[in-house]
Amino acid sequence: MRDDLQLISDWIPHNATLLDLGCGDGTLLAHLKTHKQTAGYGLEINQDNLAACFEKGVNVLEQDLDGGLGNFQDHRFDYVVMTQALQAVLRPDQILNEMVRVGREAIITFPNFGHWKVRAYLGLKGRMPVSSALPYEWYNTPNIHLCTVQDFETHCRKHGIRILERQVINRNHRTSVLSKWWPNLFGEIAIYRVTV
Amino acid sequence: MSQQNPDVLPHAAAGSVGLIEPQVHHFDTPLELECGRTLPTYDLVYETYGTLNSDASNAVLICHALSGHHHAAGYHRPDDKRPGWWDTCIGPGKVIDTDRFFVVSLNNLGGCHGSTGPASINPETGQPWGPDFPMMTVKDWVNSQARLADVLGIQRWAAVIGGSMGGMQALQWSIDYPERLSHAVVIAAAPKLSAQNIAFNEVARQSILTDPNFHGGRYYLHDTYPRQGLILARMVGHITYLSDDAMRMKFGRDLRAGRFHFGFDVEFQVESYLRHQGEVFSRNFDANTYLLMTKALDYFDPAREFDHSLEQALAKPSCNFLVMSFTSDWRFAPERSREIVNGLVHAGRNVSYAEIDTPKGHDAFLLDIPEYTKLFGAYMHRVANEVENSANETENRATNVEASTDA
């Protein structure tokens, strides 16, 4: 399992209920179901991923995140998780609001556009950054709303979203002293636990 | 359904369950019906495909739609032109894999393909039941299906599966017999009919009821049947089974003779098609059954008993659900399936949902659409794996017990 998923699963207690937005092939949900007896659903639109979830026995609903989460009641879940999808939705601010409405807490991961390599790529090469965390070209990228650690935290502060926990990791999914002190410069992937 | 060897008869081809002999079971225990009446005795005709395993845990029930019946897969005779109505999905190696599942498909009560229905003889009068046949509901069908399960020694279905009205039966199963199924597969269905759905059914019924050959439903005694009414009923029904796009692609505005005749005979291909569908249907379907089945559809509303809360109705089911819909289906549109899904999510049930992108309309559930086949297949694969894993576990336990007894 991806290390960021491992980190997230460490945050989730036994018997929690969760909603995984853009759940992919259901790896996280299946892992949590087996090891922490969680219950919940994934939302996904990719057919191959849906089929993989079906095979795994993970609950998955075909639903486009850009349509919102209006079909879920307030605080229906203990956790609403969204890994590496915030930057790909039409309105990250709206989905964030929905996440903290539907879940008691929300867990979000995104690629940090403030990482020094990204800055260097744009600053020195003068071209849109391409890296292992951001493998697309400017014209075909699904990542239409990239942000930095600082952008995200500023947004949360402004909109009354409380940050309960933060982890920033590098491309090898490790935390380092540098990324601990200067997350916006040395973190490649940011992981947050937030609530309202 | 790729290349088939022309020398091999279809029933002998790979992927076919082959030649099938329907079976009939006679029930002597009276069945109490939702309408308050009782059916003293009745027959159910059914087919089975595949082999029931030793602990009877691999059984799957297929519930049919409005004009369906027990003949879901395979062929009755070597020279049959067409296989059963869901042969695309049922067979060795297919989505509902008869190498792994024991599949049961029956004709519902009130039907006209061998199970007791309005055309059957009422033992009290010695005449066909006709309009005196009691009104059936989805609940009644599920009760009768549960009795068939008893007869077959099936305590718990691995899955109850159906499309359209069949999906409604699967849903009703989960509510009425929660302990008797592991999975419910509800395809292209709705939690209840809309006013528009009922309106279409009413047009179909009126066309039959007002046919001069209907004779108050006792047409059997006059050696006739409301042919024209049935044709019209089927024509209007058929329009709702196809999408606007499907009709455009299939017929467009094509003319049979290539020019206008300025008359009311068949001119457009779509007219010809609808008339043909109606004709064929009218020869093979009983008008009283059609009336009864459409009423059963209209009455279906499991939430009604639960203060009109679908969430409460779905509080009892413990099985896993797969709900599927088709984007161009306007008879039971994806929104209707999502109502079911939302009810299940609110009730905290295990449910997965897929929306198949296709222009084929409501009838898509009967077709071999790659995306549909893939997703439905993936789900059924999981169901089969669960059955086989639990069978292995039971076997292992048994072996362990034997081993410890030996010691």
Coordinates of C-alpha atoms in Angstrom, one line a residue:
Chain A
M1 CA 0.0 0.0 0.0
R2 CA 1.1 3.6 -0.7
D3 CA 2.8 5.1 2.3
D4 CA 0.4 8.1 2.3
L5 CA -2.4 5.6 2.6
Q6 CA -0.6 3.9 5.4
L7 CA -0.3 7.3 7.2
I8 CA -4.0 7.9 6.8
S9 CA -5.0 4.5 8.0
D10 CA -2.9 5.1 11.1
W11 CA -5.1 8.1 11.8
I12 CA -8.3 6.2 11.6
P13 CA -9.6 4.4 14.7
H14 CA -11.3 1.0 14.8
N15 CA -14.9 0.8 13.8
A16 CA -15.0 4.3 12.2
T17 CA -17.3 5.1 9.4
L18 CA -15.8 6.7 6.4
L19 CA -16.4 8.1 2.9
D20 CA -13.4 8.0 0.5
L21 CA -13.7 10.5 -2.3
G22 CA -12.0 9.3 -5.4
C23 CA -11.3 6.0 -3.8
G24 CA -9.4 4.5 -6.8
D25 CA -9.2 0.7 -6.7
G26 CA -10.4 0.6 -3.1
T27 CA -7.1 -0.2 -1.6
L28 CA -7.5 2.1 1.4
L29 CA -11.1 1.1 2.1
A30 CA -10.3 -2.6 1.8
H31 CA -7.3 -2.2 4.1
L32 CA -9.3 -0.3 6.7
K33 CA -12.2 -2.8 6.5
T34 CA -9.9 -5.7 7.2
H35 CA -7.6 -4.2 9.8
K36 CA -9.9 -1.7 11.5
Q37 CA -13.4 -3.0 10.9
T38 CA -14.4 0.3 9.4
A39 CA -17.6 0.7 7.4
G40 CA -18.3 3.1 4.6
Y41 CA -18.3 3.9 0.9
G42 CA -16.0 5.1 -1.8
L43 CA -16.9 7.4 -4.6
E44 CA -15.4 6.9 -8.0
I45 CA -16.1 7.5 -11.6
N46 CA -13.4 5.4 -13.4
Q47 CA -14.9 2.1 -14.6
D48 CA -11.8 0.1 -14.1
N49 CA -11.6 1.3 -10.5
L50 CA -15.2 0.6 -9.9
A51 CA -14.7 -3.0 -11.1
A52 CA -11.6 -3.4 -8.9
C53 CA -13.7 -2.2 -5.9
F54 CA -16.5 -4.6 -6.8
E55 CA -14.0 -7.5 -6.9
K56 CA -12.5 -6.4 -3.5
G57 CA -15.9 -6.3 -1.9
V58 CA -15.6 -2.6 -1.1
N59 CA -18.7 -0.5 -1.2
V60 CA -18.3 2.0 -4.1
L61 CA -20.8 4.4 -5.6
E62 CA -20.4 5.9 -9.1
Q63 CA -20.6 9.6 -8.3
D64 CA -18.8 12.6 -9.7
L65 CA -17.3 14.8 -6.9
D66 CA -18.0 17.9 -8.9
G67 CA -21.7 17.2 -8.3
G68 CA -21.2 17.7 -4.6
L69 CA -22.1 15.4 -1.7
G70 CA -25.7 16.6 -1.4
N71 CA -27.0 13.0 -1.1
F72 CA -25.2 12.5 2.3
Q73 CA -26.5 13.8 5.5
D74 CA -24.6 16.1 7.9
H75 CA -22.1 14.2 10.0
R76 CA -23.1 10.9 8.4
F77 CA -19.4 9.7 8.6
D78 CA -16.7 9.9 11.2
Y79 CA -14.1 10.6 8.4
V80 CA -14.3 11.8 4.9
V81 CA -11.1 11.1 3.1
M82 CA -9.8 12.5 -0.2
T83 CA -6.4 11.5 -1.4
Q84 CA -4.7 13.3 -4.3
A85 CA -8.0 14.6 -5.7
L86 CA -8.4 18.1 -4.2
Q87 CA -6.4 19.6 -7.1
A88 CA -8.5 17.8 -9.7
V89 CA -12.0 19.0 -8.7
L90 CA -13.8 22.0 -10.2
R91 CA -14.2 23.8 -6.9
P92 CA -11.8 22.6 -4.1
D93 CA -13.3 25.1 -1.7
Q94 CA -16.8 23.7 -2.1
I95 CA -15.8 20.1 -1.8
L96 CA -13.8 21.0 1.3
N97 CA -16.9 22.5 2.9
E98 CA -18.9 19.4 1.9
M99 CA -16.3 17.2 3.5
V100 CA -16.4 18.9 6.8
R101 CA -20.2 18.9 6.7
V102 CA -20.6 15.2 5.9
G103 CA -17.8 14.0 8.1
R104 CA -16.9 14.8 11.7
E105 CA -13.4 15.1 10.4
A106 CA -11.9 15.2 7.0
I107 CA -8.5 13.9 5.8
I108 CA -7.0 15.4 2.7
T109 CA -3.8 14.8 0.8
F110 CA -2.5 16.9 -2.1
P111 CA 0.8 17.5 -4.0
N112 CA 2.4 20.6 -2.5
F113 CA 3.0 23.1 -5.4
G114 CA 5.3 25.1 -3.0
H115 CA 8.0 22.3 -2.9
W116 CA 11.4 23.8 -3.8
K117 CA 11.8 21.5 -6.9
V118 CA 8.5 22.8 -8.3
R119 CA 9.5 26.3 -7.7
A120 CA 12.9 25.7 -9.2
Y121 CA 11.4 24.0 -12.3
L122 CA 9.2 27.0 -13.0
G123 CA 11.7 29.5 -11.8
L124 CA 14.8 28.2 -13.5
K125 CA 13.4 26.4 -16.5
G126 CA 10.5 28.7 -17.0
R127 CA 8.2 25.8 -17.7
M128 CA 5.2 24.2 -16.0
P129 CA 6.6 21.7 -13.5
V130 CA 6.6 18.0 -14.3
S131 CA 7.7 15.5 -11.6
S132 CA 6.9 12.1 -10.1
A133 CA 4.2 13.8 -7.9
L134 CA 3.0 15.9 -10.9
P135 CA 3.6 13.6 -13.9
Y136 CA 1.4 15.5 -16.5
E137 CA 2.0 18.1 -19.1
W138 CA 0.2 21.5 -18.8
Y139 CA -2.2 20.6 -21.5
N140 CA -3.3 17.1 -20.3
T141 CA -3.1 17.5 -16.6
P142 CA -6.2 16.6 -14.5
N143 CA -4.7 18.8 -11.8
I144 CA -6.4 22.0 -12.5
H145 CA -6.4 23.6 -9.0
L146 CA -2.9 23.1 -7.6
C147 CA -2.1 24.8 -4.3
T148 CA 0.7 25.1 -1.8
V149 CA 0.8 24.1 1.9
Q150 CA 0.5 27.8 2.7
D151 CA -2.4 28.3 0.3
F152 CA -4.3 25.5 1.9
E153 CA -3.7 26.6 5.4
T154 CA -4.6 30.2 4.6
H155 CA -7.8 29.0 3.1
C156 CA -8.7 26.9 6.1
R157 CA -8.0 29.8 8.5
K158 CA -10.2 32.1 6.5
H159 CA -13.1 29.7 6.3
G160 CA -13.2 28.4 9.8
I161 CA -11.7 25.0 9.1
R162 CA -9.5 23.8 12.0
I163 CA -6.4 21.9 11.2
L164 CA -6.1 19.1 13.7
E165 CA -3.0 17.4 12.3
R166 CA -0.5 17.9 9.5
Q167 CA 2.1 15.6 7.9
V168 CA 4.3 16.5 5.0
I169 CA 6.3 13.8 3.3
N170 CA 8.8 13.6 0.5
R171 CA 8.5 11.6 -2.7
N172 CA 9.8 8.5 -0.8
H173 CA 6.9 9.1 1.6
R174 CA 9.2 9.9 4.5
T175 CA 9.1 12.9 6.8
S176 CA 12.4 14.7 7.2
V177 CA 13.7 17.4 9.6
L178 CA 13.6 19.9 6.7
S179 CA 10.0 19.2 5.7
K180 CA 9.1 19.4 9.4
W181 CA 10.5 22.9 9.8
W182 CA 9.8 24.2 6.3
P183 CA 6.8 22.2 5.1
N184 CA 5.9 24.5 2.3
L185 CA 9.4 24.3 0.8
F186 CA 10.4 20.7 1.5
G187 CA 7.1 18.8 1.6
E188 CA 6.1 17.0 -1.6
I189 CA 2.8 15.6 -0.4
A190 CA 0.7 17.3 2.3
I191 CA -1.7 15.3 4.5
Y192 CA -4.1 17.1 6.7
R193 CA -6.8 16.1 9.3
V194 CA -9.3 19.0 9.6
T195 CA -12.7 19.7 11.1
V196 CA -15.0 22.7 11.7
Chain B
M1 CA -20.7 -13.6 -28.6
S2 CA -17.7 -13.4 -30.9
Q3 CA -17.2 -15.7 -33.8
Q4 CA -19.3 -18.8 -33.7
N5 CA -18.7 -22.0 -35.6
P6 CA -21.6 -22.2 -38.1
D7 CA -21.5 -26.0 -37.9
V8 CA -22.2 -26.0 -34.2
L9 CA -25.8 -25.6 -33.2
P10 CA -26.2 -22.6 -30.9
H11 CA -27.2 -24.7 -27.9
A12 CA -24.0 -26.7 -28.2
A13 CA -21.8 -23.6 -28.5
A14 CA -19.4 -22.6 -25.7
G15 CA -21.1 -20.2 -23.3
S16 CA -24.6 -21.7 -23.7
V17 CA -26.3 -23.7 -20.9
G18 CA -27.5 -25.9 -23.8
L19 CA -30.9 -27.6 -24.0
I20 CA -33.1 -26.9 -21.0
E21 CA -36.1 -28.7 -19.8
P22 CA -38.5 -26.5 -17.7
Q23 CA -39.9 -28.1 -14.6
V24 CA -43.2 -27.5 -12.8
H25 CA -43.8 -27.7 -9.1
H26 CA -47.3 -28.0 -7.7
F27 CA -48.0 -26.3 -4.4
D28 CA -50.8 -27.5 -2.2
T29 CA -50.3 -25.0 0.7
P30 CA -52.6 -22.0 0.2
L31 CA -50.8 -18.8 -0.4
E32 CA -52.2 -15.7 1.3
L33 CA -52.0 -12.7 -0.9
E34 CA -51.6 -9.0 -0.1
C35 CA -55.0 -8.2 -1.6
G36 CA -56.6 -10.3 1.2
R37 CA -57.4 -13.3 -1.0
T38 CA -55.9 -16.7 -0.9
L39 CA -54.6 -18.9 -3.8
P40 CA -55.5 -22.4 -2.6
T41 CA -53.2 -24.3 -4.9
Y42 CA -50.9 -23.2 -7.7
D43 CA -48.1 -24.3 -10.0
L44 CA -44.8 -22.6 -10.6
V45 CA -42.8 -23.4 -13.7
Y46 CA -39.0 -22.9 -13.5
E47 CA -35.7 -23.7 -15.0
T48 CA -32.3 -24.3 -13.4
Y49 CA -28.8 -24.0 -14.8
G50 CA -25.6 -25.2 -13.3
T51 CA -25.2 -27.5 -10.3
L52 CA -26.3 -26.9 -6.7
N53 CA -23.3 -27.4 -4.4
S54 CA -23.3 -29.7 -1.3
D55 CA -24.3 -27.0 1.1
A56 CA -26.8 -25.3 -1.3
S57 CA -24.9 -22.0 -0.9
N58 CA -24.3 -21.2 -4.6
A59 CA -27.9 -20.7 -5.7
V60 CA -28.9 -17.5 -7.5
L61 CA -32.5 -16.5 -8.2
I62 CA -33.3 -14.6 -11.4
C63 CA -36.5 -12.5 -11.2
H64 CA -38.1 -11.6 -14.5
A65 CA -39.5 -8.3 -15.8
L66 CA -42.9 -7.4 -17.0
S67 CA -43.0 -9.6 -20.1
G68 CA -40.4 -12.1 -19.0
H69 CA -40.7 -15.7 -17.9
H70 CA -38.8 -18.7 -16.6
H71 CA -36.8 -19.3 -19.9
A72 CA -33.9 -17.1 -19.1
A73 CA -31.0 -19.0 -20.8
G74 CA -30.3 -21.8 -23.2
Y75 CA -32.7 -23.5 -25.7
H76 CA -35.8 -25.7 -25.4
R77 CA -35.3 -27.3 -28.7
P78 CA -32.3 -27.7 -31.0
D79 CA -34.0 -25.7 -33.7
D80 CA -35.0 -22.8 -31.5
K81 CA -34.0 -19.6 -33.2
R82 CA -33.4 -17.6 -30.0
P83 CA -32.1 -18.5 -26.6
G84 CA -33.7 -17.5 -23.3
W85 CA -34.2 -13.8 -22.6
W86 CA -31.1 -13.3 -20.5
D87 CA -28.7 -15.7 -22.3
T88 CA -26.3 -12.8 -22.7
C89 CA -25.7 -12.9 -18.9
I90 CA -26.3 -16.5 -17.9
G91 CA -24.1 -19.4 -19.0
P92 CA -20.7 -21.1 -18.5
G93 CA -18.1 -18.3 -18.1
K94 CA -20.6 -15.6 -18.4
V95 CA -21.5 -12.9 -15.9
I96 CA -23.8 -15.2 -14.0
D97 CA -21.4 -18.1 -14.4
T98 CA -23.2 -21.5 -14.4
D99 CA -19.9 -23.2 -13.8
R100 CA -20.0 -21.6 -10.4
F101 CA -23.6 -20.8 -9.6
F102 CA -26.8 -22.8 -9.5
V103 CA -29.3 -20.5 -11.3
V104 CA -33.0 -20.7 -10.7
S105 CA -35.4 -18.8 -13.0
L106 CA -39.2 -19.0 -12.6
N107 CA -42.3 -17.7 -14.2
N108 CA -44.1 -15.5 -11.7
L109 CA -47.6 -16.3 -10.5
G110 CA -50.2 -14.6 -12.7
G111 CA -47.9 -15.3 -15.6
C112 CA -48.8 -16.9 -18.9
H113 CA -45.9 -19.2 -19.5
G114 CA -46.7 -22.2 -17.3
S115 CA -47.2 -20.8 -13.8
T116 CA -50.7 -20.5 -12.5
G117 CA -52.3 -17.3 -13.9
P118 CA -55.5 -15.9 -15.3
A119 CA -55.5 -18.4 -18.2
S120 CA -55.3 -21.4 -15.9
I121 CA -58.3 -23.3 -14.8
N122 CA -59.9 -22.2 -11.6
P123 CA -60.4 -25.5 -9.7
E124 CA -63.6 -24.1 -8.1
T125 CA -65.4 -23.3 -11.4
G126 CA -63.6 -25.5 -13.9
Q127 CA -63.3 -22.4 -16.1
P128 CA -60.3 -20.2 -16.7
W129 CA -59.7 -17.7 -13.9
G130 CA -59.8 -14.8 -16.2
P131 CA -60.6 -11.5 -14.4
D132 CA -61.3 -13.5 -11.2
F133 CA -57.6 -14.3 -10.8
P134 CA -56.4 -12.5 -7.7
M135 CA -54.3 -9.4 -8.1
M136 CA -50.7 -10.1 -7.5
T137 CA -48.1 -7.9 -5.9
V138 CA -44.3 -8.0 -5.9
K139 CA -44.5 -9.1 -2.2
D140 CA -46.7 -12.0 -3.2
W141 CA -44.3 -13.1 -5.9
V142 CA -41.4 -13.0 -3.4
N143 CA -43.4 -15.1 -1.0
S144 CA -44.1 -17.7 -3.7
Q145 CA -40.4 -17.6 -4.7
A146 CA -39.4 -18.3 -1.1
R147 CA -41.6 -21.4 -1.2
L148 CA -39.9 -22.5 -4.4
A149 CA -36.6 -22.0 -2.6
D150 CA -37.8 -24.3 0.2
V151 CA -38.7 -27.0 -2.3
L152 CA -35.3 -26.8 -3.9
G153 CA -33.6 -26.9 -0.5
I154 CA -32.2 -23.4 -0.7
Q155 CA -32.1 -21.7 2.6
R156 CA -30.2 -18.7 1.5
W157 CA -29.6 -17.3 -2.0
A158 CA -26.1 -16.3 -2.8
A159 CA -27.8 -13.6 -4.8
V160 CA -31.2 -12.5 -5.9
I161 CA -30.9 -10.7 -9.3
G162 CA -33.3 -8.8 -11.5
G163 CA -33.7 -6.0 -14.0
S164 CA -36.6 -3.6 -14.1
M165 CA -39.5 -5.3 -12.3
G166 CA -37.1 -8.1 -11.5
G167 CA -35.0 -5.6 -9.6
M168 CA -38.0 -4.6 -7.6
Q169 CA -38.4 -8.2 -6.6
A170 CA -34.8 -8.4 -5.5
L171 CA -35.3 -5.3 -3.4
Q172 CA -38.5 -6.8 -1.9
W173 CA -36.6 -10.0 -1.1
S174 CA -34.0 -8.0 0.9
I175 CA -36.8 -6.4 3.0
D176 CA -39.1 -9.4 3.5
Y177 CA -36.5 -12.2 3.8
P178 CA -33.3 -10.4 5.0
E179 CA -31.8 -13.7 6.3
R180 CA -32.4 -15.6 3.1
L181 CA -30.0 -13.8 0.7
S182 CA -26.4 -12.6 0.7
H183 CA -26.6 -10.2 -2.2
A184 CA -29.4 -8.3 -4.0
V185 CA -28.6 -7.1 -7.5
V186 CA -31.1 -4.4 -8.6
I187 CA -30.7 -3.3 -12.2
A188 CA -32.6 -0.5 -14.0
A189 CA -35.3 -0.4 -11.3
A190 CA -37.0 2.2 -9.1
P191 CA -38.2 2.2 -5.5
K192 CA -41.7 2.9 -6.8
L193 CA -43.3 4.0 -10.0
S194 CA -43.7 7.6 -10.8
A195 CA -47.0 9.2 -12.0
Q196 CA -45.6 9.1 -15.5
N197 CA -44.8 5.4 -15.2
I198 CA -48.3 4.6 -14.0
A199 CA -49.7 6.8 -16.8
F200 CA -48.0 4.7 -19.4
N201 CA -49.2 1.5 -17.7
E202 CA -52.7 2.9 -17.7
V203 CA -52.6 3.6 -21.4
A204 CA -51.5 0.1 -22.0
R205 CA -54.3 -1.3 -19.8
Q206 CA -57.0 0.9 -21.3
S207 CA -56.1 -0.3 -24.8
I208 CA -56.7 -3.9 -23.7
L209 CA -59.7 -3.2 -21.5
T210 CA -61.5 -1.3 -24.3
D211 CA -60.7 -3.9 -27.0
P212 CA -64.1 -5.3 -28.1
N213 CA -62.6 -8.8 -27.9
F214 CA -61.7 -8.4 -24.2
H215 CA -65.2 -9.6 -23.1
G216 CA -64.6 -8.4 -19.5
G217 CA -61.5 -10.6 -19.4
R218 CA -63.5 -13.8 -20.3
Y219 CA -62.3 -13.9 -23.8
Y220 CA -61.1 -17.5 -23.4
L221 CA -64.7 -18.5 -23.4
H222 CA -65.3 -16.7 -26.7
D223 CA -62.4 -18.3 -28.3
T224 CA -60.8 -15.0 -29.0
Y225 CA -58.4 -12.5 -27.4
P226 CA -57.9 -8.7 -27.4
R227 CA -55.3 -8.8 -30.1
Q228 CA -55.5 -5.1 -31.0
G229 CA -55.4 -4.1 -27.4
L230 CA -52.3 -6.2 -26.7
I231 CA -50.6 -4.8 -29.8
L232 CA -51.2 -1.2 -28.7
A233 CA -50.2 -2.0 -25.1
R234 CA -46.9 -3.4 -26.3
M235 CA -46.3 -0.6 -28.8
V236 CA -46.6 2.0 -26.1
G237 CA -44.5 -0.1 -23.7
H238 CA -41.8 -0.6 -26.2
I239 CA -41.4 3.1 -26.8
T240 CA -40.5 3.5 -23.1
Y241 CA -38.0 0.7 -23.4
L242 CA -35.9 2.4 -26.0
S243 CA -34.3 5.8 -25.8
D244 CA -34.7 8.7 -28.2
D245 CA -31.1 8.1 -29.3
A246 CA -31.6 4.4 -29.7
M247 CA -34.6 4.9 -31.9
R248 CA -32.8 7.6 -34.0
M249 CA -29.9 5.2 -34.5
K250 CA -32.0 2.2 -35.3
F251 CA -34.6 3.9 -37.6
G252 CA -34.1 7.6 -37.9
R253 CA -36.8 8.8 -40.3
D254 CA -36.1 6.0 -42.7
L255 CA -39.1 5.2 -45.0
R256 CA -40.0 1.6 -46.0
A257 CA -40.7 2.6 -49.6
G258 CA -38.3 5.5 -49.8
R259 CA -41.2 8.0 -50.4
F260 CA -44.3 9.4 -48.8
H261 CA -47.6 7.6 -49.5
F262 CA -49.8 10.3 -47.9
G263 CA -51.8 7.6 -46.1
F264 CA -52.0 5.8 -42.7
D265 CA -50.3 2.6 -43.7
V266 CA -46.9 1.8 -42.4
E267 CA -44.5 4.3 -43.9
F268 CA -41.7 4.9 -41.5
Q269 CA -39.5 2.1 -40.4
V270 CA -40.2 2.8 -36.7
E271 CA -43.9 2.3 -37.4
S272 CA -43.2 -1.0 -39.0
Y273 CA -41.0 -2.1 -36.1
L274 CA -43.5 -1.2 -33.4
R275 CA -46.3 -2.9 -35.2
H276 CA -44.2 -6.0 -35.6
Q277 CA -43.2 -6.0 -32.0
G278 CA -46.8 -5.6 -31.0
E279 CA -47.9 -8.4 -33.3
V280 CA -45.4 -10.9 -32.1
F281 CA -46.2 -10.0 -28.5
S282 CA -49.9 -10.3 -28.9
R283 CA -49.5 -13.9 -30.1
N284 CA -47.4 -14.9 -27.1
F285 CA -48.8 -13.0 -24.2
D286 CA -52.0 -13.2 -22.2
A287 CA -53.9 -9.9 -21.9
N288 CA -55.1 -10.6 -18.4
T289 CA -51.5 -11.3 -17.4
Y290 CA -50.4 -8.0 -18.9
L291 CA -53.1 -6.2 -16.9
L292 CA -52.0 -7.9 -13.7
M293 CA -48.3 -7.4 -14.1
T294 CA -48.7 -3.7 -14.8
K295 CA -50.9 -3.3 -11.7
A296 CA -48.2 -5.2 -9.6
L297 CA -45.7 -2.6 -10.9
D298 CA -48.0 0.3 -10.0
Y299 CA -48.6 -1.1 -6.5
F300 CA -44.9 -1.6 -5.8
D301 CA -43.8 0.8 -3.1
P302 CA -42.0 -1.0 -0.2
A303 CA -41.6 2.3 1.7
R304 CA -45.4 2.7 2.0
E305 CA -45.5 0.2 5.0
F306 CA -42.7 2.2 6.6
D307 CA -44.3 5.6 6.9
H308 CA -43.2 6.3 3.3
S309 CA -39.6 6.2 4.4
L310 CA -37.4 4.1 2.1
E311 CA -34.6 4.4 4.7
Q312 CA -36.8 2.7 7.3
A313 CA -37.9 0.1 4.8
L314 CA -34.2 -0.7 4.1
A315 CA -33.3 -0.8 7.8
K316 CA -33.9 -4.6 7.9
P317 CA -31.9 -5.9 5.0
S318 CA -28.5 -7.3 5.9
C319 CA -27.4 -8.3 2.5
N320 CA -25.0 -6.5 0.1
F321 CA -26.5 -4.6 -2.7
L322 CA -25.4 -3.9 -6.2
V323 CA -27.5 -1.2 -7.9
M324 CA -27.0 -0.4 -11.6
S325 CA -28.6 2.0 -14.0
F326 CA -28.3 3.1 -17.6
T327 CA -27.7 6.8 -18.6
S328 CA -30.3 6.8 -21.4
D329 CA -33.0 4.8 -19.5
W330 CA -36.0 7.2 -19.1
R331 CA -38.4 4.5 -18.0
F332 CA -36.5 4.0 -14.8
A333 CA -33.8 6.7 -15.1
P334 CA -30.5 6.7 -13.1
E335 CA -32.1 9.1 -10.6
R336 CA -34.6 6.4 -9.6
S337 CA -31.7 4.0 -8.9
R338 CA -30.0 6.7 -7.0
E339 CA -33.1 7.0 -4.8
I340 CA -32.6 3.3 -3.9
V341 CA -28.9 3.9 -3.3
N342 CA -29.5 6.9 -1.1
G343 CA -32.0 5.0 0.9
L344 CA -29.5 2.2 1.4
V345 CA -26.7 4.6 2.3
H346 CA -28.9 6.5 4.8
A347 CA -29.9 3.1 6.3
G348 CA -26.2 2.2 6.5
R349 CA -26.4 -0.8 4.2
N350 CA -23.6 -2.2 2.1
V351 CA -24.2 -1.0 -1.4
S352 CA -22.3 -0.4 -4.6
Y353 CA -23.6 1.6 -7.5
A354 CA -22.7 1.9 -11.2
E355 CA -24.2 4.0 -13.9
I356 CA -23.6 2.5 -17.3
D357 CA -23.1 5.0 -20.1
T358 CA -25.1 3.7 -23.0
P359 CA -27.6 5.1 -25.6
K360 CA -29.6 1.8 -25.5
G361 CA -32.3 2.9 -23.0
H362 CA -34.2 0.7 -20.5
D363 CA -33.6 -2.5 -22.6
A364 CA -29.9 -2.1 -22.0
F365 CA -30.1 -4.4 -19.0
L366 CA -30.8 -7.3 -21.4
L367 CA -27.9 -6.5 -23.8
D368 CA -24.2 -7.4 -23.9
I369 CA -22.7 -3.9 -23.3
P370 CA -18.9 -4.2 -22.5
E371 CA -18.9 -1.8 -19.6
Y372 CA -22.0 -3.4 -18.1
T373 CA -20.7 -6.9 -18.5
K374 CA -17.4 -5.9 -17.0
L375 CA -18.9 -4.3 -13.8
F376 CA -21.7 -6.8 -13.3
G377 CA -19.1 -9.6 -14.0
A378 CA -16.7 -8.2 -11.4
Y379 CA -19.4 -8.1 -8.8
M380 CA -20.6 -11.6 -9.5
H381 CA -17.0 -12.8 -9.5
R382 CA -16.8 -11.6 -5.9
V383 CA -20.1 -13.3 -5.0
A384 CA -18.8 -16.6 -6.4
N385 CA -15.5 -16.2 -4.6
E386 CA -17.4 -15.6 -1.3
V387 CA -19.5 -18.7 -1.8
E388 CA -16.4 -20.8 -2.7
N389 CA -14.3 -19.4 0.2
S390 CA -17.0 -20.1 2.8
A391 CA -17.5 -23.6 1.4
N392 CA -13.8 -24.3 1.7
E393 CA -13.8 -23.0 5.3
T394 CA -16.7 -25.2 6.1
E395 CA -14.9 -28.1 4.6
N396 CA -11.7 -27.3 6.5
R397 CA -13.7 -27.1 9.7
A398 CA -15.2 -30.5 9.0
T399 CA -11.8 -31.9 8.3
N400 CA -10.5 -30.5 11.5
V401 CA -13.3 -31.9 13.5
E402 CA -12.7 -35.3 11.9
A403 CA -9.0 -35.0 12.6
S404 CA -9.7 -34.2 16.3
T405 CA -12.2 -37.0 16.5
D406 CA -9.5 -39.4 15.1
A407 CA -7.1 -38.2 17.8

